[in-house]
Amino acid sequence: MKSFLSSTLSLLVILGAVGVCTADANLAIISPPDRSVVESRLISIVVRQGSTAIDDLTLTVNKRKPLLRKKSPDRSVICSSGIALTPGENRIRVVGRKGGKDVTTRDIKVFYSTELAGLSPPADFGSYAFHSDRHDEPCRPCHRMDFKGTDDSPRTPADSLCYTCHRSIITTYRFAHGPSAVWSCTACHTLRAKEGEGSSLKGDETSCTICHEDSINLWKSMKHQHGPTAAGKCITCHNPHASDQANFLRLETVDLCASCHEEILSRPHVVSTRLGGHPLHISPDPFKPTKDFTCASCHNPHAGESPVFLTNYKSTMTGLSDFCRTCHLF
Ligand code: HEC
Ligand code: HEC
Ligand code: HEC
Ligand code: HEC
Ligand code: HEC
Ligand code: HEC
Ligand code: HEC
Ligand code: HEC
């Protein structure tokens, strides 16, 4: 009786395993899930090849040129990092190939959400936190996914536990921010247990204070604060990791400001001359040749002594023309 039960059980186990195999027989995109909302411009795509015999696959984002990925002979999955998205909805197509012919196709949609683009995802898209028990489970056989108590200062970037999967968020850009440049990722990302979510590696928006306390205190001491800075939303304008813009700005200064103050570009600003308004962007700045002349040449993006946070504005100034004279001779 006992042996019958155990053999029935093992038969069930085998059947169960077969059941799983059948369901998995086809090519599947295991990360990211279809219709998920991501906050990274650069994501990873992980494909399980199933039992479908393929030689390689192509990965296509929107209408871009397809990327070719070779299959590893000893691996059931094909992992790719640094896949760039466009703000808003992106279509991702994976095509498995055999002997140069397309044999199987998978399509998913992901939504890249960024505050500055001001787009919201369609209702049938769901938010996605990869670093949670629910999503990182399939990676555990091959990748270390538990980062509790790990070293915050790796000797080389490759020693960081984040490097394999996230190197492109640093290496793709011209300038990398202090702690990110040395892969001290856990200075701002710590594992936090959240109800029903297992562990989370979400970035801490308030972490800027730890290292930039002096600047933040200086801005707080000024008479007028700029909306997003006062709200502590530093990462709306600054990428905490890296960027192609100086000061790790998410967009070039004029585009950054215009993403919230569009109207400034639509009418003459400051002065109204035959030629229009005051110049808003000159590269390089005729007065400071190492920088560009932009909105930030006149407005401090954080705070100031005047209601519009004019740079170098002193409360002793008797009118706007004193401010103009910080650059002009008239
Ligand atoms: C069967 C083993 C296996 C599984 C399962 C697996 N990976 Fe990988 N993955 C690897 C190996 C091996 C590498 C190469 C390691 C390296 O480059 O250091 C790799 C590399 C990567 C890379 C870097 C790819 C690149 O372009 O350099 C990413 C990103 C990645 N894996 C993510 C994942 C995620 C996310 C999961 C789970 C959804 C996962 N992997 C599941 C074995 C696996
Ligand atoms: C095995 C690959 C892998 C490793 C190792 C890894 N990540 Fe991720 N991480 C991902 C994937 C996949 C996503 C989903 C978005 C994407 O594709 O980039 C992600 C997303 C994130 C997010 C966005 C929030 C979330 O949970 O989706 C943060 C923050 C993050 N990773 C931080 C880290 C840090 C910090 C480390 C090192 C301590 C690390 N990751 C190590 C694969 C990895
Ligand atoms: C100065 C603090 C800080 C450091 C250092 C830092 N991060 Fe982040 N990170 C954040 C914040 C804050 C967010 C949330 C930003 C957002 O919502 O766009 C974030 C978001 C992310 C995301 C998801 C969204 C995105 O912007 O791509 C990933 C992945 C990530 N971090 C990985 C890393 C890795 C890997 C490192 C180490 C090289 C690192 N972070 C270092 C603060 C930091
Ligand atoms: C662990 C310490 C640390 C944290 C946390 C930190 N920073 Fe930094 N930050 C630095 C260092 C060091 C530099 C100077 C080196 C450099 O320019 O990369 C720097 C430079 C900068 C600069 C360029 C200014 C300059 O003088 O070059 C900006 C902008 C900046 N950080 C913004 C932020 C924001 C926004 C946050 C929060 C998301 C943040 N930092 C969190 C250490 C930190
Ligand atoms: C509205 C967009 C915006 C917000 C929000 C913002 N910054 Fe900035 N930040 C900028 C711009 C633009 C510059 C470059 C100014 C220039 O070109 O002179 C800058 C420069 C900096 C610098 C280097 C120069 C300096 O003045 O010290 C640091 C450090 C910095 N920001 C940190 C922060 C921190 C910390 C926060 C949150 C408290 C924050 N920023 C919020 C846009 C912003
Ligand atoms: C994320 C959105 C956002 C970005 C980006 C942004 N601002 Fe603002 N700005 C605001 C908000 C919110 C206010 C406060 C509400 C208001 O008065 O319009 C504000 C107020 C201002 C004011 C005062 C307006 C007044 O009528 O008193 C000035 C000047 C200003 N911003 C300049 C800039 C400059 C220059 C930049 C680029 C460095 C910039 N802003 C980027 C959201 C933004
Ligand atoms: C030459 C210096 C200068 C430049 C460059 C400049 N501003 Fe201004 N801005 C001012 C002055 C001065 C005022 C106040 C005008 C007044 O009080 O009549 C002002 C007012 C503002 C205001 C509030 C009043 C309004 O007109 O809505 C906003 C918002 C603003 N600027 C945003 C910007 C943005 C965004 C840029 C870049 C695209 C920019 N400024 C470039 C000098 C400048
Ligand atoms: C931060 C420096 C700075 C401040 C402050 C400043 N300007 Fe200018 N202004 C410039 C630059 C740079 C130019 C372009 C000069 C050139 O191309 O040689 C310019 C050009 C001009 C022009 C010529 C416009 C054209 O199209 O050629 C006028 C008029 C002008 N500014 C008026 C003002 C007035 C009025 C104020 C005060 C409200 C002011 N500026 C404040 C830097 C500044």
XYZ file of C-alpha atoms and ligand atoms in Angstrom:
674
model
C 0.000 0.000 0.000
C 2.756 2.337 1.067
C 4.875 1.567 -1.994
C 1.785 1.960 -4.258
C 1.187 5.397 -2.800
C 4.788 6.484 -3.228
C 4.977 5.164 -6.782
C 1.702 6.927 -7.617
C 3.157 10.042 -6.109
C 6.354 9.782 -8.119
C 4.286 9.113 -11.249
C 2.329 12.274 -10.502
C 5.582 14.142 -9.980
C 6.892 12.879 -13.328
C 3.611 13.783 -15.032
C 3.762 17.165 -13.388
C 7.281 17.674 -14.656
C 6.235 16.577 -18.145
C 3.315 19.006 -17.932
C 5.701 21.850 -17.133
C 7.985 20.841 -19.992
C 5.136 20.832 -22.502
C 4.007 24.268 -21.413
C 7.604 25.457 -21.738
C 8.306 23.810 -25.065
C 8.166 27.075 -26.971
C 10.312 30.134 -26.983
C 9.226 32.422 -24.118
C 10.222 35.918 -22.988
C 10.672 35.481 -19.232
C 11.719 39.062 -18.503
C 10.170 41.630 -18.734
C 6.516 40.487 -18.556
C 4.151 41.556 -21.338
C 2.453 44.926 -20.718
C 4.686 46.001 -17.882
C 5.661 49.554 -16.983
C 9.425 50.057 -16.520
C 11.336 53.103 -15.313
C 14.649 52.257 -16.958
C 15.569 53.484 -20.424
C 17.923 50.516 -20.737
C 16.416 47.138 -19.918
C 17.336 43.463 -20.090
C 15.504 40.889 -22.142
C 15.706 37.247 -21.102
C 14.421 34.548 -23.417
C 13.959 30.866 -22.591
C 14.439 28.844 -25.732
C 12.268 25.912 -24.536
C 12.644 22.714 -26.544
C 12.302 24.541 -29.853
C 15.573 23.895 -31.633
C 16.923 27.295 -32.647
C 20.421 28.462 -33.626
C 20.018 32.119 -32.755
C 17.418 34.830 -32.361
C 16.780 38.418 -33.357
C 15.529 41.098 -30.986
C 13.668 44.073 -32.456
C 12.550 47.159 -30.556
C 9.910 49.206 -32.414
C 11.082 49.728 -36.010
C 14.812 49.622 -35.278
C 17.347 47.367 -36.925
C 17.097 43.851 -35.378
C 19.858 42.757 -32.976
C 21.226 39.250 -33.450
C 21.791 37.059 -30.380
C 23.636 33.730 -30.568
C 22.444 30.791 -28.515
C 24.844 29.371 -25.920
C 25.169 25.617 -26.436
C 25.120 24.978 -22.662
C 22.286 27.336 -21.669
C 18.502 27.191 -21.692
C 18.187 30.988 -21.655
C 19.562 33.842 -23.743
C 20.201 36.951 -21.612
C 20.691 40.432 -23.152
C 21.267 43.712 -21.366
C 21.317 47.390 -22.416
C 18.252 47.278 -24.709
C 17.230 50.933 -25.203
C 13.578 52.000 -25.033
C 11.766 55.130 -26.226
C 9.528 57.005 -23.751
C 6.003 55.563 -23.913
C 4.921 52.291 -25.489
C 7.549 50.002 -27.041
C 6.957 46.854 -29.084
C 9.530 44.119 -28.608
C 9.682 41.189 -31.025
C 11.826 38.093 -30.542
C 12.230 35.792 -33.529
C 13.872 32.358 -33.088
C 15.799 31.176 -36.165
C 16.989 27.807 -37.448
C 19.280 27.519 -40.473
C 18.787 31.229 -41.154
C 14.970 30.842 -41.323
C 12.460 32.335 -38.885
C 10.768 29.503 -36.963
C 9.013 31.127 -34.017
C 7.961 34.649 -32.980
C 7.058 36.258 -29.655
C 5.779 39.822 -29.197
C 5.457 41.852 -26.032
C 4.792 45.503 -25.221
C 6.458 47.455 -22.445
C 5.846 51.038 -21.398
C 8.836 53.224 -20.492
C 7.548 55.785 -18.032
C 9.481 58.998 -17.395
C 8.128 62.012 -15.557
C 9.592 64.516 -18.044
C 7.802 62.992 -21.041
C 4.499 63.256 -19.130
C 2.926 60.173 -20.769
C 0.762 57.725 -18.839
C 0.498 54.013 -19.634
C -2.711 52.458 -21.014
C -4.973 50.941 -18.324
C -4.046 47.333 -19.159
C -0.351 47.860 -18.326
C 0.871 46.997 -14.811
C 3.808 48.252 -12.760
C 6.743 45.876 -12.478
C 9.309 45.509 -9.711
C 11.791 42.934 -10.911
C 13.696 42.591 -7.625
C 10.957 40.707 -5.816
C 10.469 37.012 -5.079
C 7.798 36.782 -7.732
C 9.996 37.901 -10.637
C 13.618 37.040 -9.871
C 12.934 33.384 -9.010
C 13.696 32.040 -12.541
C 17.128 33.727 -12.456
C 18.301 32.227 -9.158
C 19.696 28.954 -10.524
C 22.379 30.965 -12.346
C 22.552 34.472 -10.816
C 23.005 35.575 -7.215
C 19.834 37.504 -6.404
C 20.232 38.022 -2.658
C 22.265 41.145 -1.952
C 21.775 41.468 1.798
C 24.864 42.626 3.639
C 27.033 42.866 0.532
C 30.072 45.128 0.217
C 29.255 48.724 -0.729
C 32.674 49.459 -2.241
C 33.721 46.855 -4.815
C 37.388 46.957 -5.838
C 36.571 47.022 -9.552
C 33.196 47.603 -11.307
C 33.077 43.931 -12.342
C 33.230 42.937 -8.652
C 29.864 44.632 -8.089
C 26.938 42.221 -7.884
C 24.956 44.620 -10.064
C 27.485 44.826 -12.889
C 26.494 41.806 -15.026
C 22.950 43.017 -15.540
C 23.159 46.810 -15.185
C 26.549 47.888 -16.553
C 24.954 49.731 -19.488
C 23.244 52.307 -17.220
C 26.770 53.616 -16.511
C 28.915 52.672 -19.512
C 26.523 54.017 -22.182
C 26.957 57.627 -21.030
C 29.723 60.245 -21.052
C 29.568 61.294 -17.387
C 29.017 59.028 -14.365
C 27.979 60.365 -10.952
C 30.452 59.863 -8.036
C 28.996 56.872 -6.139
C 27.603 55.212 -9.289
C 30.908 55.620 -11.114
C 32.590 53.478 -8.438
C 29.618 51.043 -8.312
C 28.639 51.889 -4.731
C 25.099 51.132 -5.828
C 24.002 50.184 -2.332
C 24.729 53.735 -1.103
C 21.222 54.488 -2.394
C 19.744 51.029 -3.051
C 19.195 48.904 -0.004
C 17.055 45.838 0.308
C 13.782 46.709 1.955
C 11.119 44.189 2.822
C 7.746 45.414 1.635
C 4.478 43.761 2.392
C 3.590 41.097 -0.133
C 6.559 41.964 -2.313
C 9.438 40.089 -0.740
C 12.529 42.228 -0.950
C 12.935 45.399 -2.975
C 15.919 47.305 -4.355
C 14.035 50.517 -5.215
C 16.252 53.597 -5.262
C 15.957 55.972 -2.342
C 15.058 59.460 -3.643
C 16.000 61.073 -0.347
C 19.575 59.757 -0.507
C 20.957 62.977 -2.074
C 21.016 64.601 1.366
C 23.655 62.187 2.705
C 26.356 63.677 0.469
C 24.981 67.046 -0.734
C 23.735 68.350 2.589
C 25.700 71.633 2.338
C 24.184 72.611 -1.028
C 20.692 71.566 0.064
C 20.966 73.597 3.282
C 22.205 76.615 1.322
C 19.176 76.425 -1.029
C 16.807 76.021 1.922
C 18.264 79.148 3.498
C 17.371 81.242 0.426
C 14.240 83.369 0.212
C 12.559 81.547 -2.713
C 12.658 77.869 -3.637
C 11.980 76.329 -7.046
C 8.953 73.954 -6.962
C 10.536 70.563 -7.783
C 13.705 71.243 -5.727
C 11.673 72.286 -2.687
C 9.651 69.066 -3.092
C 12.930 67.065 -2.926
C 12.436 65.768 -6.469
C 16.126 65.988 -7.384
C 15.900 62.938 -9.639
C 13.279 64.554 -11.867
C 16.105 66.642 -13.345
C 19.235 64.659 -12.373
C 19.921 61.070 -13.286
C 21.435 59.525 -10.128
C 23.609 57.224 -12.281
C 25.014 58.831 -15.410
C 24.170 61.045 -18.371
C 25.548 62.625 -21.534
C 24.844 66.076 -20.033
C 27.017 67.890 -17.478
C 25.673 67.635 -13.909
C 23.996 64.351 -14.933
C 20.960 66.219 -16.228
C 18.292 64.033 -17.818
C 17.941 66.409 -20.783
C 19.906 69.365 -22.114
C 19.093 72.361 -19.844
C 16.757 74.286 -22.195
C 14.797 71.118 -23.091
C 14.697 70.156 -19.418
C 13.204 73.502 -18.335
C 10.867 73.604 -21.341
C 9.454 70.165 -20.477
C 7.593 71.953 -17.635
C 7.695 75.591 -18.850
C 6.872 75.118 -22.530
C 5.270 78.568 -22.775
C 8.655 80.322 -22.312
C 9.753 79.165 -25.773
C 6.539 80.338 -27.423
C 6.915 84.088 -26.735
C 9.753 86.618 -26.381
C 11.403 86.252 -22.961
C 12.895 89.104 -20.857
C 13.122 91.560 -23.744
C 11.153 92.170 -26.900
C 13.316 93.387 -29.748
C 12.989 93.354 -33.502
C 14.767 89.997 -33.410
C 12.444 88.498 -30.798
C 13.247 87.809 -27.166
C 16.484 87.359 -25.247
C 18.712 84.560 -26.565
C 18.019 81.395 -24.520
C 20.721 79.060 -25.755
C 24.195 79.968 -27.006
C 26.932 77.354 -27.208
C 29.465 78.187 -25.876
C 28.541 81.056 -23.527
C 30.358 84.191 -24.803
C 31.049 85.171 -21.158
C 31.944 81.678 -19.810
C 33.366 79.700 -22.725
C 33.572 76.413 -20.757
C 29.758 76.308 -20.411
C 26.678 76.850 -22.554
C 24.507 79.937 -22.077
C 21.075 78.569 -21.068
C 18.100 79.233 -18.779
C 20.405 78.246 -15.901
C 22.747 81.187 -16.687
C 20.010 83.522 -15.409
C 17.933 81.206 -13.186
C 19.325 79.081 -10.389
C 17.407 75.791 -10.858
C 17.268 75.244 -7.099
C 16.554 78.480 -5.222
C 17.403 82.164 -5.035
C 16.906 85.545 -3.429
C 14.548 86.807 -6.184
C 11.084 85.312 -6.904
C 12.418 83.816 -10.153
C 15.712 82.664 -8.556
C 17.932 84.956 -10.647
C 21.603 83.953 -10.404
C 23.888 86.469 -8.684
C 20.839 88.464 -7.625
C 21.457 90.374 -4.410
C 18.705 91.853 -2.238
C 20.664 95.131 -2.408
C 19.934 95.397 -6.150
C 17.601 98.295 -6.903
C 16.007 96.884 -10.051
C 16.238 94.379 -12.837
C 18.820 96.471 -14.690
C 21.345 95.781 -11.904
C 20.831 92.119 -12.668
C 21.293 92.732 -16.428
C 24.578 94.487 -15.617
C 26.030 91.303 -14.107
C 26.585 90.425 -17.801
C 25.970 93.552 -19.879
C 27.518 96.989 -19.880
C 24.257 98.931 -20.414
C 20.587 28.873 -17.106
C 21.336 29.901 -16.410
C 20.771 31.313 -16.448
C 19.496 31.724 -16.078
C 18.322 30.889 -15.635
C 19.508 33.160 -16.214
N 20.744 33.607 -16.639
Fe 21.262 35.501 -17.053
N 23.134 34.906 -17.608
C 23.611 33.613 -17.458
C 25.040 33.591 -17.784
C 25.952 32.367 -17.735
C 25.388 34.930 -18.154
C 26.753 35.452 -18.591
C 27.431 35.946 -17.349
C 28.354 37.061 -17.589
O 28.369 37.622 -18.676
O 29.051 37.377 -16.610
C 24.165 35.703 -18.024
C 24.086 37.061 -18.291
C 22.986 37.849 -18.009
C 22.864 39.258 -18.309
C 23.918 40.106 -19.034
C 23.715 39.933 -20.533
C 24.643 40.802 -21.348
O 24.155 41.417 -22.318
O 25.826 40.861 -21.036
C 21.626 39.670 -17.871
C 21.038 41.045 -17.992
C 20.993 38.519 -17.289
N 21.818 37.431 -17.407
C 19.735 38.558 -16.694
C 19.030 37.434 -16.286
C 17.717 37.480 -15.685
C 16.946 38.749 -15.397
C 17.340 36.182 -15.484
C 16.020 35.703 -14.910
C 14.803 36.227 -15.555
C 18.424 35.342 -15.949
N 19.426 36.129 -16.426
C 18.408 33.955 -15.925
C 22.873 32.506 -17.100
C 21.541 32.510 -16.779
C 20.461 38.825 -12.808
C 20.422 40.181 -13.276
C 20.334 41.312 -12.262
C 21.186 41.606 -11.219
C 22.403 40.811 -10.759
C 20.726 42.852 -10.652
N 19.615 43.282 -11.340
Fe 18.529 44.970 -10.968
N 17.199 44.473 -12.439
C 17.335 43.396 -13.295
C 16.222 43.400 -14.241
C 15.990 42.370 -15.344
C 15.415 44.515 -13.920
C 14.125 44.993 -14.615
C 14.382 46.218 -15.470
C 15.471 45.954 -16.464
O 15.305 45.084 -17.319
O 16.519 46.619 -16.343
C 16.072 45.173 -12.780
C 15.572 46.310 -12.164
C 16.231 46.981 -11.145
C 15.712 48.158 -10.488
C 14.368 48.841 -10.757
C 13.345 48.400 -9.708
C 12.901 46.970 -9.890
O 12.950 46.192 -8.897
O 12.482 46.614 -11.001
C 16.651 48.537 -9.578
C 16.558 49.701 -8.636
C 17.756 47.596 -9.659
N 17.457 46.655 -10.627
C 18.904 47.675 -8.921
C 19.867 46.676 -8.840
C 21.014 46.723 -7.955
C 21.345 47.897 -7.057
C 21.705 45.560 -8.128
C 22.949 45.110 -7.390
C 22.845 45.101 -5.927
C 20.977 44.775 -9.130
N 19.869 45.496 -9.533
C 21.342 43.517 -9.597
C 18.317 42.432 -13.259
C 19.349 42.371 -12.329
C 22.869 58.578 -5.619
C 21.944 57.511 -5.364
C 21.991 56.320 -6.303
C 23.074 55.556 -6.639
C 24.509 55.695 -6.170
C 22.586 54.512 -7.527
N 21.241 54.664 -7.724
Fe 20.050 53.529 -8.921
N 18.469 54.745 -8.527
C 18.467 55.762 -7.589
C 17.131 56.355 -7.539
C 16.728 57.490 -6.627
C 16.341 55.632 -8.465
C 14.876 55.857 -8.819
C 14.959 56.716 -10.053
C 13.798 56.721 -10.922
O 12.694 56.468 -10.463
O 14.039 56.976 -12.131
C 17.213 54.637 -9.069
C 16.812 53.746 -10.054
C 17.580 52.681 -10.515
C 17.151 51.718 -11.516
C 15.809 51.675 -12.221
C 15.454 52.883 -12.990
C 16.551 53.512 -13.809
O 16.735 54.738 -13.635
O 17.247 52.834 -14.577
C 18.204 50.837 -11.688
C 18.251 49.667 -12.641
C 19.270 51.256 -10.797
N 18.856 52.382 -10.118
C 20.464 50.605 -10.670
C 21.589 51.134 -10.023
C 22.919 50.567 -10.088
C 23.285 49.295 -10.825
C 23.740 51.397 -9.374
C 25.245 51.294 -9.190
C 26.025 51.490 -10.407
C 22.921 52.483 -8.849
N 21.621 52.284 -9.268
C 23.393 53.543 -8.078
C 19.529 56.219 -6.865
C 20.839 55.745 -6.973
C 27.453 58.608 -1.517
C 27.570 60.043 -1.767
C 26.649 60.683 -2.792
C 25.279 60.598 -2.849
C 24.343 59.761 -1.997
C 24.876 61.525 -3.897
N 25.975 62.116 -4.461
Fe 25.976 63.480 -5.976
N 28.011 63.525 -5.945
C 28.810 62.810 -5.081
C 30.213 63.086 -5.386
C 31.412 62.467 -4.683
C 30.213 64.018 -6.443
C 31.421 64.679 -7.124
C 32.042 63.795 -8.152
C 31.292 63.832 -9.436
O 31.083 64.932 -10.001
O 30.855 62.772 -9.906
C 28.814 64.261 -6.774
C 28.407 65.159 -7.759
C 27.087 65.448 -8.055
C 26.651 66.405 -9.060
C 27.566 67.245 -9.940
C 28.050 68.440 -9.202
C 29.490 68.672 -9.333
O 29.951 69.559 -8.608
O 30.163 67.996 -10.119
C 25.302 66.395 -9.056
C 24.401 67.220 -9.935
C 24.880 65.426 -8.065
N 25.981 64.871 -7.472
C 23.566 65.138 -7.777
C 23.158 64.168 -6.853
C 21.782 63.787 -6.642
C 20.605 64.362 -7.402
C 21.779 62.831 -5.660
C 20.577 62.060 -5.106
C 19.873 61.218 -6.088
C 23.153 62.614 -5.256
N 23.954 63.440 -6.007
C 23.556 61.732 -4.265
C 28.387 61.976 -4.077
C 27.073 61.635 -3.822
C 14.362 71.674 -12.094
C 15.484 70.806 -12.306
C 16.399 70.539 -11.132
C 16.063 70.045 -9.891
C 14.676 69.661 -9.401
C 17.293 69.912 -9.153
N 18.347 70.311 -9.924
Fe 20.299 70.304 -9.391
N 20.801 71.236 -11.159
C 19.923 71.494 -12.178
C 20.637 72.163 -13.270
C 20.015 72.648 -14.579
C 21.978 72.288 -12.835
C 23.125 72.941 -13.613
C 23.198 74.394 -13.272
C 24.184 75.124 -14.137
O 24.336 74.782 -15.309
O 24.793 76.060 -13.616
C 22.051 71.688 -11.500
C 23.205 71.600 -10.737
C 23.318 70.871 -9.548
C 24.541 70.671 -8.786
C 25.918 71.217 -9.144
C 26.016 72.705 -9.072
C 25.577 73.344 -7.781
O 24.767 74.284 -7.859
O 26.007 72.907 -6.695
C 24.227 69.884 -7.698
C 25.163 69.382 -6.622
C 22.797 69.615 -7.783
N 22.269 70.243 -8.896
C 22.099 68.844 -6.864
C 20.719 68.815 -6.760
C 19.977 68.256 -5.644
C 20.614 67.572 -4.444
C 18.657 68.443 -5.907
C 17.462 68.117 -4.999
C 17.457 68.768 -3.711
C 18.560 69.099 -7.205
N 19.826 69.325 -7.678
C 17.366 69.435 -7.866
C 18.591 71.183 -12.209
C 17.851 70.709 -11.131
C 9.354 68.942 -13.299
C 8.831 70.211 -13.724
C 9.749 71.411 -13.716
C 10.968 71.538 -14.338
C 11.743 70.490 -15.112
C 11.359 72.911 -14.161
N 10.412 73.589 -13.439
Fe 10.422 75.558 -12.957
N 8.739 75.335 -11.870
C 8.049 74.137 -11.720
C 6.974 74.340 -10.744
C 5.996 73.267 -10.284
C 7.057 75.681 -10.321
C 6.173 76.384 -9.287
C 4.808 76.618 -9.823
C 4.780 77.841 -10.666
O 4.878 78.928 -10.124
O 4.676 77.699 -11.905
C 8.156 76.281 -11.064
C 8.511 77.622 -10.983
C 9.535 78.206 -11.713
C 9.863 79.610 -11.711
C 9.118 80.690 -10.951
C 7.914 81.035 -11.752
C 7.104 82.149 -11.205
O 6.160 82.519 -11.907
O 7.388 82.624 -10.105
C 10.939 79.788 -12.527
C 11.656 81.085 -12.852
C 11.291 78.471 -13.035
N 10.415 77.540 -12.523
C 12.359 78.240 -13.876
C 12.773 76.979 -14.271
C 14.008 76.713 -14.965
C 15.026 77.747 -15.383
C 14.067 75.368 -15.178
C 15.194 74.559 -15.771
C 16.484 74.637 -15.065
C 12.858 74.781 -14.621
N 12.119 75.787 -14.079
C 12.525 73.433 -14.679
C 8.298 72.961 -12.374
C 9.427 72.696 -13.128
C 18.846 86.636 -19.735
C 18.404 85.994 -18.549
C 17.299 84.965 -18.661
C 17.305 83.811 -19.396
C 18.383 83.305 -20.330
C 16.061 83.130 -19.082
N 15.326 83.870 -18.210
Fe 13.524 83.382 -17.397
N 13.400 85.202 -16.553
C 14.412 86.136 -16.519
C 13.942 87.317 -15.825
C 14.755 88.563 -15.595
C 12.627 87.043 -15.431
C 11.687 87.943 -14.668
C 10.957 88.799 -15.630
C 10.149 89.868 -14.943
O 10.064 89.851 -13.722
O 9.615 90.673 -15.675
C 12.309 85.686 -15.878
C 11.108 85.035 -15.644
C 10.893 83.666 -15.869
C 9.727 82.908 -15.455
C 8.526 83.425 -14.678
C 7.749 84.471 -15.413
C 7.282 84.072 -16.784
O 7.694 84.770 -17.738
O 6.553 83.080 -16.908
C 9.928 81.626 -15.876
C 8.995 80.440 -15.662
C 11.200 81.588 -16.575
N 11.756 82.841 -16.567
C 11.724 80.457 -17.161
C 12.810 80.500 -18.033
C 13.215 79.384 -18.868
C 12.505 78.042 -18.921
C 14.308 79.799 -19.566
C 15.070 79.031 -20.631
C 14.269 78.507 -21.738
C 14.620 81.152 -19.139
N 13.676 81.546 -18.233
C 15.700 81.899 -19.606
C 15.650 86.015 -17.074
C 16.056 85.006 -17.913
C 23.939 85.656 -17.443
C 24.291 86.693 -18.393
C 23.197 87.590 -18.938
C 22.291 88.311 -18.200
C 22.135 88.354 -16.698
C 21.526 89.060 -19.158
N 21.957 88.807 -20.434
Fe 21.308 89.713 -22.141
N 22.581 88.589 -23.254
C 23.459 87.662 -22.723
C 24.155 87.021 -23.828
C 25.227 85.933 -23.698
C 23.669 87.602 -25.002
C 24.108 87.317 -26.440
C 25.238 88.247 -26.689
C 26.023 87.909 -27.928
O 25.587 87.078 -28.716
O 27.072 88.536 -28.073
C 22.687 88.594 -24.602
C 22.000 89.413 -25.479
C 21.107 90.402 -25.101
C 20.426 91.296 -26.006
C 20.604 91.356 -27.484
C 19.597 90.466 -28.081
C 19.984 89.901 -29.426
O 19.174 89.178 -29.918
O 21.093 90.184 -29.883
C 19.618 92.115 -25.254
C 18.705 93.230 -25.735
C 19.790 91.682 -23.872
N 20.696 90.672 -23.817
C 19.122 92.251 -22.821
C 19.222 91.833 -21.496
C 18.442 92.391 -20.406
C 17.418 93.496 -20.529
C 18.839 91.726 -19.286
C 18.315 91.884 -17.887
C 16.889 91.661 -17.745
C 19.844 90.745 -19.682
N 20.059 90.852 -21.038
C 20.495 89.907 -18.803
C 23.687 87.369 -21.398
C 22.971 87.895 -20.332
